Short mmCIF file of C-alpha atoms in Angstrom, two decimals:
data_model
loop_
_atom_site.label_atom_id
_atom_site.label_comp_id
_atom_site.label_asym_id
_atom_site.label_seq_id
_atom_site.Cartn_x
_atom_site.Cartn_y
_atom_site.Cartn_z
CA MET A 1 -6.95 11.05 40.61
CA ALA A 2 -7.79 8.22 38.18
CA PRO A 3 -6.29 8.22 34.67
CA PRO A 4 -8.53 9.54 31.86
CA THR A 5 -10.27 6.92 29.74
CA PHE A 6 -11.38 6.23 26.17
CA MET A 7 -14.15 3.67 25.63
CA GLY A 8 -14.00 3.29 29.42
CA LEU A 9 -10.42 1.98 29.14
CA SER A 10 -7.02 3.25 30.22
CA GLY A 11 -3.50 1.90 30.57
CA ARG A 12 -2.86 -1.62 29.27
CA PRO A 13 -6.49 -2.36 28.27
CA LEU A 14 -6.63 0.82 26.18
CA SER A 15 -3.27 0.06 24.56
CA LEU A 16 -4.56 -3.43 23.80
CA ALA A 17 -7.68 -1.97 22.16
CA VAL A 18 -5.51 0.32 19.99
CA SER A 19 -3.31 -2.62 18.99
CA THR A 20 -6.31 -4.84 18.24
CA VAL A 21 -7.80 -2.34 15.80
CA ALA A 22 -4.41 -1.66 14.20
CA THR A 23 -3.75 -5.38 13.88
CA THR A 24 -7.17 -6.01 12.30
CA GLY A 25 -6.30 -3.46 9.62
CA PHE A 26 -3.33 -5.61 8.63
CA VAL A 27 -5.36 -8.84 8.81
CA LEU A 28 -7.60 -7.19 6.22
CA PHE A 29 -4.54 -6.25 4.17
CA GLY A 30 -3.31 -9.86 4.23
CA TYR A 31 -6.75 -11.23 3.43
CA ASP A 32 -6.98 -9.19 0.28
CA GLN A 33 -3.44 -10.18 -0.70
CA GLY A 34 -4.51 -13.81 -0.74
CA VAL A 35 -8.16 -13.73 -1.78
CA MET A 36 -7.62 -13.34 -5.53
CA SER A 37 -5.22 -16.29 -5.76
CA GLY A 38 -8.00 -18.84 -5.36
CA ILE A 39 -10.63 -17.18 -7.55
CA ILE A 40 -8.72 -15.55 -10.43
CA GLY A 41 -8.53 -18.87 -12.30
CA ALA A 42 -11.85 -20.34 -11.08
CA PRO A 43 -14.29 -21.27 -13.90
CA ALA A 44 -17.17 -19.51 -12.10
CA PHE A 45 -15.14 -16.28 -12.02
CA ASN A 46 -13.87 -16.64 -15.59
CA ASN A 47 -17.38 -17.35 -16.92
CA LEU A 48 -18.60 -13.98 -15.65
CA PHE A 49 -15.38 -12.04 -16.30
CA VAL A 50 -14.66 -13.67 -19.65
CA ALA A 51 -11.54 -11.66 -20.48
CA THR A 52 -9.65 -13.31 -17.59
CA ARG A 53 -10.07 -16.86 -18.94
CA ASP A 54 -6.70 -18.38 -19.94
CA ASN A 55 -5.24 -14.88 -20.17
CA PRO A 56 -2.25 -14.39 -17.85
CA SER A 57 -1.92 -10.71 -18.72
CA MET A 58 -5.56 -9.93 -17.88
CA GLN A 59 -5.41 -12.06 -14.74
CA GLY A 60 -2.34 -10.11 -13.69
CA PHE A 61 -4.03 -6.80 -14.47
CA VAL A 62 -7.25 -7.58 -12.56
CA THR A 63 -5.22 -8.71 -9.55
CA ALA A 64 -2.66 -5.92 -9.69
CA ILE A 65 -5.00 -2.98 -10.35
CA TYR A 66 -5.80 -3.14 -6.65
CA GLU A 67 -2.22 -2.00 -6.00
CA ILE A 68 -2.81 1.13 -8.07
CA GLY A 69 -5.67 2.02 -5.74
CA CYS A 70 -3.42 1.32 -2.76
CA LEU A 71 -0.77 3.57 -4.29
CA ALA A 72 -3.34 6.37 -4.72
CA GLY A 73 -4.45 5.96 -1.09
CA ALA A 74 -0.87 6.05 0.19
CA LEU A 75 -0.14 9.18 -1.87
CA THR A 76 -3.27 10.80 -0.43
CA ILE A 77 -1.91 10.21 3.07
CA LEU A 78 1.47 11.53 1.91
CA ILE A 79 -0.22 14.82 0.96
CA PHE A 80 -3.02 15.15 3.52
CA GLY A 81 -2.09 12.77 6.37
CA ASP A 82 -0.63 15.50 8.57
CA LEU A 83 -3.83 17.51 8.27
CA ILE A 84 -6.51 14.87 8.80
CA GLY A 85 -4.73 12.90 11.55
CA ARG A 86 -4.33 9.17 12.18
CA ARG A 87 -7.84 8.43 13.49
CA ARG A 88 -9.77 9.97 10.65
CA ALA A 89 -7.48 8.43 8.06
CA MET A 90 -8.14 4.94 9.47
CA ILE A 91 -11.90 5.51 9.68
CA ALA A 92 -11.93 6.73 6.08
CA GLY A 93 -9.79 3.75 5.04
CA GLY A 94 -12.19 1.17 6.44
CA LEU A 95 -15.30 2.84 5.01
CA THR A 96 -13.68 3.23 1.58
CA MET A 97 -12.81 -0.47 1.52
CA ILE A 98 -16.41 -1.38 2.33
CA LEU A 99 -17.58 0.74 -0.62
CA GLY A 100 -15.09 -1.00 -2.91
CA VAL A 101 -16.23 -4.45 -1.77
CA LEU A 102 -19.91 -3.61 -2.41
CA ILE A 103 -19.10 -2.43 -5.94
CA GLN A 104 -17.26 -5.68 -6.68
CA VAL A 105 -19.79 -8.18 -5.34
CA THR A 106 -22.76 -6.55 -7.09
CA ALA A 107 -21.27 -7.02 -10.60
CA GLN A 108 -23.83 -8.67 -12.92
CA ARG A 109 -23.59 -10.29 -16.34
CA GLN A 110 -26.06 -7.88 -18.00
CA GLY A 111 -23.90 -4.84 -17.29
CA SER A 112 -20.14 -4.36 -17.69
CA PRO A 113 -19.05 -6.74 -14.94
CA LEU A 114 -15.31 -6.62 -15.52
CA ALA A 115 -15.21 -2.80 -15.58
CA GLN A 116 -17.31 -2.67 -12.40
CA PHE A 117 -15.09 -5.24 -10.71
CA ILE A 118 -11.94 -3.31 -11.62
CA VAL A 119 -13.42 -0.03 -10.33
CA GLY A 120 -14.36 -1.76 -7.07
CA ARG A 121 -10.85 -3.17 -6.65
CA VAL A 122 -9.30 0.26 -7.23
CA ILE A 123 -11.61 1.92 -4.66
CA MET A 124 -10.95 -0.83 -2.14
CA GLY A 125 -7.25 -0.36 -2.79
CA VAL A 126 -7.53 3.35 -1.99
CA GLY A 127 -8.94 2.47 1.43
CA ASN A 128 -6.19 -0.05 2.07
CA GLY A 129 -3.62 2.57 1.02
CA PHE A 130 -5.05 4.89 3.68
CA ASN A 131 -4.72 2.15 6.30
CA THR A 132 -1.29 0.79 5.43
CA ALA A 133 0.22 4.29 5.25
CA THR A 134 -1.32 5.28 8.59
CA ILE A 135 -1.61 2.28 10.91
CA PRO A 136 2.13 1.63 11.52
CA THR A 137 2.65 5.31 12.28
CA TYR A 138 -0.34 5.36 14.63
CA GLN A 139 0.81 2.20 16.41
CA ALA A 140 4.40 3.48 16.75
CA GLU A 141 3.26 6.83 18.13
CA CYS A 142 0.95 5.24 20.71
CA SER A 143 3.32 2.47 21.87
CA LYS A 144 5.92 2.28 24.60
CA THR A 145 9.56 1.89 23.54
CA SER A 146 9.72 -1.54 25.18
CA ASN A 147 6.97 -3.10 23.06
CA ARG A 148 6.82 -0.91 19.93
CA GLY A 149 8.79 -3.38 17.81
CA LEU A 150 6.71 -6.32 19.00
CA LEU A 151 3.38 -4.59 18.35
CA ILE A 152 4.27 -3.46 14.82
CA CYS A 153 5.79 -6.88 14.09
CA ILE A 154 2.48 -8.42 15.17
CA GLU A 155 0.77 -6.08 12.72
CA GLY A 156 3.07 -7.21 9.94
CA GLY A 157 2.86 -10.82 11.01
CA VAL A 158 -0.92 -10.99 10.94
CA ILE A 159 -0.80 -10.17 7.24
CA ALA A 160 0.04 -13.87 6.99
CA PHE A 161 -2.99 -14.83 9.09
CA GLY A 162 -5.23 -12.77 6.82
CA THR A 163 -3.75 -14.54 3.81
CA VAL A 164 -4.31 -17.94 5.46
CA VAL A 165 -7.97 -17.11 6.07
CA ALA A 166 -8.33 -15.97 2.45
CA TYR A 167 -6.77 -19.15 1.03
CA TRP A 168 -8.99 -21.44 3.07
CA VAL A 169 -12.14 -19.41 2.46
CA ASP A 170 -11.33 -19.63 -1.26
CA TYR A 171 -10.77 -23.37 -0.97
CA GLY A 172 -14.03 -23.96 0.92
CA CYS A 173 -16.06 -21.81 -1.44
CA SER A 174 -14.59 -23.59 -4.49
CA PHE A 175 -16.99 -26.47 -3.75
CA GLY A 176 -20.06 -24.19 -3.71
CA SER A 177 -22.28 -22.47 -6.25
CA ASP A 178 -20.86 -20.11 -8.87
CA ASP A 179 -21.78 -17.02 -6.85
CA LEU A 180 -20.39 -18.47 -3.63
CA VAL A 181 -17.05 -19.26 -5.33
CA TRP A 182 -16.05 -15.62 -5.69
CA ARG A 183 -18.68 -13.27 -4.20
CA PHE A 184 -18.50 -14.57 -0.63
CA PRO A 185 -14.67 -14.47 -0.29
CA ILE A 186 -14.65 -10.84 -1.42
CA ALA A 187 -17.68 -9.82 0.68
CA PHE A 188 -16.14 -11.39 3.80
CA GLN A 189 -13.68 -8.47 3.98
CA ILE A 190 -16.45 -6.15 5.20
CA ILE A 191 -16.23 -7.73 8.68
CA PHE A 192 -12.60 -6.69 9.09
CA ALA A 193 -13.24 -3.21 7.68
CA LEU A 194 -16.01 -2.59 10.22
CA ILE A 195 -13.71 -3.65 13.08
CA VAL A 196 -11.21 -1.02 11.91
CA SER A 197 -13.65 1.84 11.33
CA ILE A 198 -16.16 1.71 14.17
CA PRO A 199 -13.85 1.51 17.24
CA MET A 200 -11.60 4.25 15.83
CA ILE A 201 -14.49 6.69 16.31
CA PHE A 202 -14.00 6.26 20.06
CA LEU A 203 -10.25 5.54 20.39
CA PRO A 204 -7.68 8.32 20.95
CA GLU A 205 -5.69 10.23 18.37
CA SER A 206 -1.89 9.86 18.34
CA PRO A 207 -0.41 12.04 21.12
CA ARG A 208 2.49 13.01 18.85
CA TRP A 209 0.09 14.23 16.16
CA LEU A 210 -1.83 16.23 18.76
CA LEU A 211 1.34 17.90 20.04
CA THR A 212 2.43 18.72 16.50
CA HIS A 213 -0.89 20.54 16.14
CA GLU A 214 -0.39 22.26 19.50
CA ARG A 215 -3.36 20.51 21.12
CA TYR A 216 -1.49 20.16 24.40
CA GLU A 217 -4.33 19.35 26.79
CA ASP A 218 -5.70 16.70 24.42
CA ALA A 219 -2.21 15.18 24.07
CA GLU A 220 -1.70 15.07 27.85
CA ARG A 221 -5.05 13.32 28.24
CA VAL A 222 -4.11 10.72 25.59
CA ILE A 223 -0.63 10.09 27.06
CA ALA A 224 -2.11 9.68 30.53
CA ALA A 225 -4.85 7.36 29.27
CA LEU A 226 -2.47 5.16 27.23
CA ARG A 227 0.08 4.84 30.03
CA GLY A 228 -2.33 4.77 32.98
CA TYR A 229 -0.95 8.03 34.43
CA GLU A 230 -2.71 11.01 35.94
CA SER A 231 -3.13 13.85 33.45
CA SER A 232 -1.24 16.26 35.71
CA GLY A 233 1.34 13.72 36.88
CA PRO A 234 5.12 14.08 36.40
CA GLU A 235 5.32 10.98 34.15
CA THR A 236 2.83 12.54 31.75
CA ALA A 237 4.75 15.82 31.76
CA LEU A 238 8.09 14.11 31.08
CA GLU A 239 6.80 12.08 28.10
CA ARG A 240 5.06 15.17 26.75
CA ASP A 241 8.25 17.22 27.04
CA ILE A 242 10.42 14.64 25.28
CA ILE A 243 7.99 14.59 22.35
CA VAL A 244 7.88 18.40 22.21
CA ASP A 245 11.69 18.51 22.14
CA SER A 246 11.65 16.15 19.16
CA ILE A 247 9.10 18.32 17.36
CA ARG A 248 11.17 21.44 18.05
CA ALA A 249 14.35 19.72 16.83
CA SER A 250 12.71 18.95 13.49
CA GLY A 251 11.23 22.43 13.17
CA GLY A 252 7.67 21.32 13.59
CA ILE A 253 6.26 23.63 16.24
CA GLY A 254 3.25 25.54 14.98
CA GLN A 255 3.03 23.83 11.57
CA LYS A 256 -0.15 21.89 10.87
CA SER A 257 1.34 20.08 7.88
CA THR A 258 4.97 19.35 7.10
CA PRO A 259 6.20 21.13 3.93
CA PHE A 260 7.49 18.66 1.34
CA LYS A 261 10.87 20.41 1.32
CA TYR A 262 11.48 19.04 4.84
CA LEU A 263 11.64 15.54 3.37
CA PHE A 264 14.77 16.49 1.43
CA THR A 265 16.87 18.03 4.21
CA GLY A 266 20.11 16.60 5.57
CA GLY A 267 22.23 17.96 8.41
CA LYS A 268 21.70 16.73 11.95
CA THR A 269 18.18 15.49 11.35
CA GLN A 270 18.93 13.61 8.07
CA HIS A 271 15.29 13.64 6.95
CA PHE A 272 16.08 12.65 3.36
CA ARG A 273 18.34 9.72 4.26
CA ARG A 274 15.83 8.43 6.77
CA MET A 275 13.00 8.61 4.27
CA LEU A 276 15.09 6.64 1.75
CA LEU A 277 15.96 4.01 4.36
CA GLY A 278 12.31 3.38 5.11
CA ALA A 279 11.25 3.46 1.46
CA SER A 280 14.07 1.13 0.37
CA SER A 281 12.90 -1.53 2.84
CA GLN A 282 9.43 -1.45 1.27
CA LEU A 283 10.91 -1.61 -2.23
CA MET A 284 13.11 -4.59 -1.37
CA GLN A 285 10.19 -6.42 0.24
CA GLN A 286 8.34 -6.37 -3.06
CA VAL A 287 11.13 -7.01 -5.58
CA GLY A 288 12.38 -9.92 -3.46
CA GLY A 289 9.56 -12.01 -4.92
CA CYS A 290 7.09 -12.32 -2.05
CA ASN A 291 3.97 -11.61 -4.08
CA ALA A 292 5.13 -13.88 -6.87
CA VAL A 293 4.64 -16.61 -4.26
CA ILE A 294 1.68 -15.25 -2.24
CA TYR A 295 -0.62 -14.19 -5.08
CA TYR A 296 0.19 -16.93 -7.55
CA PHE A 297 1.14 -19.93 -5.42
CA PRO A 298 -1.67 -22.16 -6.76
CA ILE A 299 -0.87 -21.09 -10.32
CA LEU A 300 2.84 -21.82 -9.76
CA PHE A 301 1.99 -25.34 -8.59
CA GLU A 302 -0.46 -25.91 -11.43
CA LYS A 303 1.68 -24.55 -14.27
CA SER A 304 5.27 -25.10 -13.09
CA ILE A 305 4.94 -28.26 -11.01
CA GLY A 306 2.01 -29.89 -12.82
CA GLN A 307 -0.50 -30.34 -9.97
CA THR A 308 -4.29 -30.35 -10.42
CA LYS A 309 -6.22 -27.17 -9.62
CA GLN A 310 -7.76 -28.59 -6.43
CA MET A 311 -4.42 -29.96 -5.23
CA SER A 312 -2.77 -26.61 -6.02
CA LEU A 313 -5.37 -24.78 -3.94
CA LEU A 314 -4.93 -27.25 -1.08
CA LEU A 315 -1.13 -26.94 -1.15
CA GLY A 316 -1.51 -23.18 -1.31
CA GLY A 317 -3.57 -23.26 1.87
CA ILE A 318 -0.98 -25.45 3.60
CA ASN A 319 1.78 -23.10 2.47
CA MET A 320 -0.08 -20.18 4.01
CA ILE A 321 -0.31 -22.05 7.32
CA VAL A 322 3.47 -22.39 7.20
CA TYR A 323 3.60 -18.67 6.36
CA ALA A 324 1.52 -17.76 9.41
CA ILE A 325 3.48 -20.02 11.77
CA PHE A 326 6.80 -18.49 10.78
CA ALA A 327 5.36 -14.97 10.81
CA THR A 328 4.78 -15.38 14.55
CA THR A 329 8.46 -16.14 15.19
CA SER A 330 9.39 -12.50 14.58
CA TRP A 331 7.21 -11.55 17.57
CA PHE A 332 9.55 -13.39 19.91
CA ILE A 333 12.91 -12.44 18.40
CA ILE A 334 12.48 -8.91 17.03
CA GLU A 335 13.75 -7.16 20.18
CA ARG A 336 16.35 -9.81 21.00
CA VAL A 337 17.86 -10.16 17.52
CA GLY A 338 17.26 -6.62 16.30
CA ARG A 339 16.22 -5.26 12.94
CA ARG A 340 19.55 -5.51 11.08
CA LYS A 341 20.24 -9.18 11.75
CA LEU A 342 16.67 -10.18 10.96
CA PHE A 343 16.86 -8.29 7.65
CA LEU A 344 20.15 -10.03 6.80
CA TRP A 345 19.08 -13.52 7.84
CA GLY A 346 15.80 -13.21 5.99
CA THR A 347 17.53 -12.08 2.82
CA VAL A 348 19.92 -15.04 2.86
CA GLY A 349 17.00 -17.42 3.44
CA GLN A 350 14.94 -15.95 0.61
CA GLY A 351 17.85 -15.99 -1.84
CA LEU A 352 18.77 -19.62 -1.11
CA SER A 353 15.11 -20.67 -1.37
CA MET A 354 14.84 -19.16 -4.84
CA VAL A 355 18.08 -20.94 -5.86
CA ILE A 356 16.57 -24.27 -4.77
CA THR A 357 13.36 -23.50 -6.67
CA PHE A 358 14.90 -22.62 -10.04
CA ALA A 359 17.53 -25.39 -9.79
CA CYS A 360 14.78 -28.00 -9.36
CA LEU A 361 12.77 -26.63 -12.29
CA ILE A 362 15.66 -26.63 -14.79
CA PRO A 363 15.47 -30.39 -15.59
CA ASP A 364 11.79 -29.99 -16.59
CA ASP A 365 10.99 -33.24 -14.81
CA PRO A 366 7.89 -33.66 -12.58
CA MET A 367 9.84 -35.52 -9.91
CA ALA A 368 12.61 -32.92 -9.77
CA ALA A 369 9.99 -30.14 -9.80
CA ARG A 370 8.76 -31.35 -6.41
CA GLY A 371 11.98 -29.96 -5.01
CA ALA A 372 10.79 -26.56 -6.22
CA ALA A 373 7.83 -26.93 -3.88
CA VAL A 374 10.31 -27.30 -1.02
CA GLY A 375 12.04 -24.11 -2.18
CA LEU A 376 8.75 -22.19 -2.20
CA PHE A 377 7.87 -23.43 1.29
CA LEU A 378 11.32 -22.37 2.54
CA TYR A 379 10.91 -18.99 0.89
CA ILE A 380 7.61 -18.24 2.57
CA ALA A 381 9.05 -19.36 5.93
CA SER A 382 12.03 -16.99 5.54
CA PHE A 383 9.83 -14.15 4.33
CA GLY A 384 7.28 -14.57 7.09
CA THR A 385 9.97 -14.42 9.77
CA SER A 386 11.70 -11.31 8.48
CA TRP A 387 10.69 -9.35 5.41
CA LEU A 388 6.95 -9.60 6.07
CA PRO A 389 6.85 -7.42 9.24
CA LEU A 390 10.12 -5.48 9.13
CA PRO A 391 9.35 -3.05 6.26
CA TRP A 392 6.22 -1.94 8.13
CA LEU A 393 8.17 -1.43 11.36
CA TYR A 394 11.36 0.19 10.07
CA PRO A 395 9.91 3.27 8.29
CA ALA A 396 7.65 4.02 11.26
CA GLU A 397 10.69 3.96 13.55
CA ILE A 398 13.45 5.46 11.45
CA ASN A 399 11.67 8.68 10.44
CA PRO A 400 11.41 11.64 12.85
CA ILE A 401 8.11 12.87 14.18
CA LYS A 402 7.79 15.85 11.87
CA THR A 403 8.26 13.92 8.63
CA ARG A 404 6.95 10.56 9.84
CA ALA A 405 3.51 10.73 8.24
CA LYS A 406 4.77 11.95 4.87
CA ALA A 407 7.85 9.72 4.83
CA ASN A 408 5.77 6.69 5.82
CA GLY A 409 3.28 7.60 3.10
CA PHE A 410 6.15 7.72 0.60
CA SER A 411 7.45 4.36 1.84
CA THR A 412 4.02 2.77 1.54
CA ALA A 413 3.53 4.27 -1.93
CA ASN A 414 6.81 2.60 -2.89
CA ASN A 415 5.47 -0.69 -1.60
CA TRP A 416 2.34 -0.50 -3.69
CA LEU A 417 4.10 0.73 -6.84
CA TRP A 418 6.51 -2.20 -6.87
CA ASN A 419 3.78 -4.55 -5.64
CA PHE A 420 1.77 -3.65 -8.74
CA LEU A 421 4.75 -4.26 -11.02
CA ILE A 422 5.59 -7.66 -9.55
CA VAL A 423 1.98 -8.88 -9.46
CA MET A 424 1.48 -7.69 -13.04
CA VAL A 425 4.55 -9.27 -14.58
CA THR A 426 4.81 -12.54 -12.61
CA PRO A 427 2.25 -14.52 -14.71
CA VAL A 428 3.96 -13.28 -17.87
CA MET A 429 7.43 -14.20 -16.54
CA ILE A 430 6.28 -17.68 -15.54
CA ALA A 431 4.65 -18.22 -18.94
CA ASN A 432 7.70 -17.03 -20.91
CA ILE A 433 10.88 -17.77 -18.94
CA GLY A 434 9.71 -20.41 -16.46
CA TRP A 435 12.50 -21.21 -13.99
CA GLY A 436 14.26 -17.98 -14.97
CA THR A 437 11.63 -16.15 -12.89
CA TYR A 438 13.05 -17.67 -9.71
CA ALA A 439 16.66 -17.15 -10.83
CA PHE A 440 15.85 -13.47 -11.25
CA PHE A 441 14.47 -13.19 -7.71
CA ALA A 442 17.47 -15.08 -6.31
CA ALA A 443 19.84 -12.52 -7.88
CA VAL A 444 17.75 -9.60 -6.63
CA ASN A 445 17.88 -10.89 -3.06
CA ALA A 446 21.67 -11.13 -3.25
CA CYS A 447 21.80 -7.41 -4.05
CA PHE A 448 20.02 -6.55 -0.79
CA LEU A 449 22.85 -7.71 1.49
CA PRO A 450 25.39 -4.88 0.99
CA VAL A 451 22.65 -2.23 1.21
CA ILE A 452 21.47 -3.53 4.59
CA TRP A 453 24.99 -4.10 5.93
CA PHE A 454 26.32 -0.63 5.14
CA PHE A 455 23.27 1.62 5.48
CA TYR A 456 20.70 0.21 7.93
CA PRO A 457 21.30 1.36 11.55
CA GLU A 458 19.85 -0.70 14.39
CA THR A 459 16.76 0.81 16.06
CA ALA A 460 15.82 -1.95 18.52
CA ARG A 461 15.10 -0.85 22.10
CA ARG A 462 15.37 2.82 21.15
CA SER A 463 12.65 5.41 21.75
CA LEU A 464 11.48 7.27 18.66
CA GLU A 465 13.15 10.41 19.98
CA GLU A 466 16.36 8.51 20.74
CA ILE A 467 16.67 7.58 17.06
CA ASP A 468 16.94 11.32 16.29
CA ILE A 469 20.04 11.38 18.49
CA ILE A 470 21.65 8.53 16.51
CA PHE A 471 21.55 10.55 13.29
CA ALA A 472 22.76 13.73 14.96
CA HIS A 473 25.60 11.74 16.58
CA GLY A 474 26.64 10.24 13.25
CA PHE A 475 26.49 13.56 11.40
CA ILE A 476 28.43 15.58 13.98
CA ASN A 477 31.10 12.92 14.50
CA LYS A 478 31.31 12.17 10.75
CA ILE A 479 30.82 8.43 11.15
CA SER A 480 28.41 6.02 9.49
CA TYR A 481 24.98 5.91 11.05
CA VAL A 482 25.32 2.15 11.46
CA LYS A 483 28.40 2.78 13.64
CA ALA A 484 26.66 5.65 15.44
CA ALA A 485 23.79 3.34 16.45
CA ARG A 486 26.25 0.66 17.55
CA GLU A 487 28.40 2.88 19.77
CA LEU A 488 25.69 5.10 21.28
CA PRO A 489 24.43 3.60 24.57
CA LEU A 490 20.73 3.21 25.31
CA LEU A 491 19.50 6.54 26.67
CA SER A 492 17.02 7.48 29.36
CA PRO A 493 14.45 10.23 28.60
CA GLU A 494 16.57 12.72 30.55
CA GLN A 495 19.68 11.72 28.58
CA VAL A 496 17.80 12.16 25.29
CA GLU A 497 17.17 15.80 26.24
CA GLN A 498 20.80 16.23 27.26
CA TYR A 499 22.07 14.87 23.95
CA ALA A 500 19.58 17.02 22.05
CA LEU A 501 20.99 20.07 23.81
CA ARG A 502 24.61 18.96 23.30
CA TYR A 503 24.13 18.39 19.56
CA GLY A 504 22.23 21.61 19.06
CA LEU A 505 18.97 20.00 18.05
CA ILE A 506 17.22 22.29 20.56
CA ASP A 507 18.26 25.42 22.46
CA THR A 508 16.50 24.59 25.72
CA ALA A 509 15.00 21.41 27.11
CA ALA A 510 11.21 21.48 27.17
CA HIS A 511 10.87 20.86 30.89
CA ALA A 512 13.31 23.68 31.65
CA ALA A 513 11.92 26.15 29.16
CA GLN A 514 8.31 26.12 30.23
CA THR A 515 6.09 25.71 33.23
CA THR A 516 3.27 24.22 31.20
CA ILE A 517 3.35 23.62 27.49
CA ALA A 518 0.01 25.24 26.94
CA ASP A 519 1.52 28.54 28.09
CA ARG A 520 3.94 28.62 25.14
CA HIS A 521 1.42 30.50 23.01
CA ILE A 522 -0.58 33.46 24.21
CA ASP A 523 -2.88 35.03 21.64
CA GLY A 524 -0.94 33.22 18.91
CA LYS A 525 2.49 34.67 19.92
CA ASP A 526 5.55 32.76 21.15
CA VAL A 527 6.45 33.44 24.78
CA LEU A 528 10.08 34.33 25.51
CA ASP A 529 12.01 31.85 27.60
CA ALA A 530 13.57 32.63 30.96
CA SER A 531 16.64 34.20 29.40
CA GLY A 532 14.52 36.64 27.43
CA SER A 533 15.39 35.16 24.05
CA GLU A 534 12.86 33.61 21.73
CA GLU A 535 13.18 29.84 21.25
CA LYS A 536 14.84 29.03 17.95
CA ARG A 537 15.26 25.88 15.92
CA ILE A 538 18.78 24.98 14.89
CA GLU A 539 18.96 23.69 11.34
#
């Protein structure tokens, strides 16, 4: 019997289609991160949106208000993501972004153009909040253990490619008419949004989400299609059973949406700690200074280093090419090096780059200030290799299936909240304290190192269900979770079930407790297992 198909695809081609759509969502994210940098100070833009002219605070507000929309979108997924599912959230995200783009590019002088532009940026941000809170979870739940890290790192890495495209589109349009200068770069985002929304109508839902909602036949069909198995084959049944065990261990059977109280539980599952680990990575990504460089790179060169506007835009585009090149390096080392080492190396690189930057700006000499340009290039290389993709990967991995959508929504909301703050205050910091801006970010990066060293367990080459075992192992043996991850060997699917039984995460293994999963519920009632006792969840 042939595997089931979606869009006429199964196995590797179907997985590639899923990854392509997910990746495009993050290209769009990166594009919008970079697009405002080249137009926020353009005369054509400032002539229409007069309040932004020579006003760092208003420029910061117009750029950063997008993050408030993203925050609202991420919070929406935090509340409703478990109910609406991954597919519908991504479709809604793409369509919402298209609406926001149309509102922005139709702003006219005779109306209230700035207010309209701000509303459009907020709406577009809501759509991007949907996508960024959903796509990593969707990709993680559809991927194999062997390539999950690579695929999500590619997602994170292509943020840089989106930013590169935005910088060079801005640069090319800067030589055109007033409307072309800013309307075309913003309107160009519609292409990416359509690539996200339309294929998702036909692609499969996450099998883990389907099993959480007790749609067993649908989940088996998706697992078989993604892996190239037969729907009734033993490989499909084994993967299905491992996922069901994980859902049972977290208390998720029969619940359509995870109660918020589950996010704050400890014990063997450590939901609260795991949520904080994921959220802290997103927080540190933002306060490490990345958007001070990405959003305002041309302004930094123009104001701090004394370059002309055109030269600043050109150097900004070159810097983004460096960014994209180094972002691809994580694709090749993420599984070899692991998450912890890449976090640590990236932090050291970012901190030293900021030290070089502020040290070269202290003399207030144009020649010395050129050294600051080297520091900024080194920063973006370090960031692209490590802190760009990792905070999108780590929360999707570290959180268990039952709280993954809500915890990832909380992590993404953290990202956008701190993103807004940094984007808002950076122009003001540069205007008022100059090189002190970079000294501040250097000190902040130094604070990351002990947090990562003592609290971040390694998740490389682990299945999502295997990571549950790491936290149960650490809790029961009263050791740090970093040590638990280090001393626990890589486990096979059968061993994951054995450890889950040993640590009391489940009472019975799924494949031993049931003939077919669909038979667990008859007329809405739980079926007793072979011993005559009802299956229970151990807290």
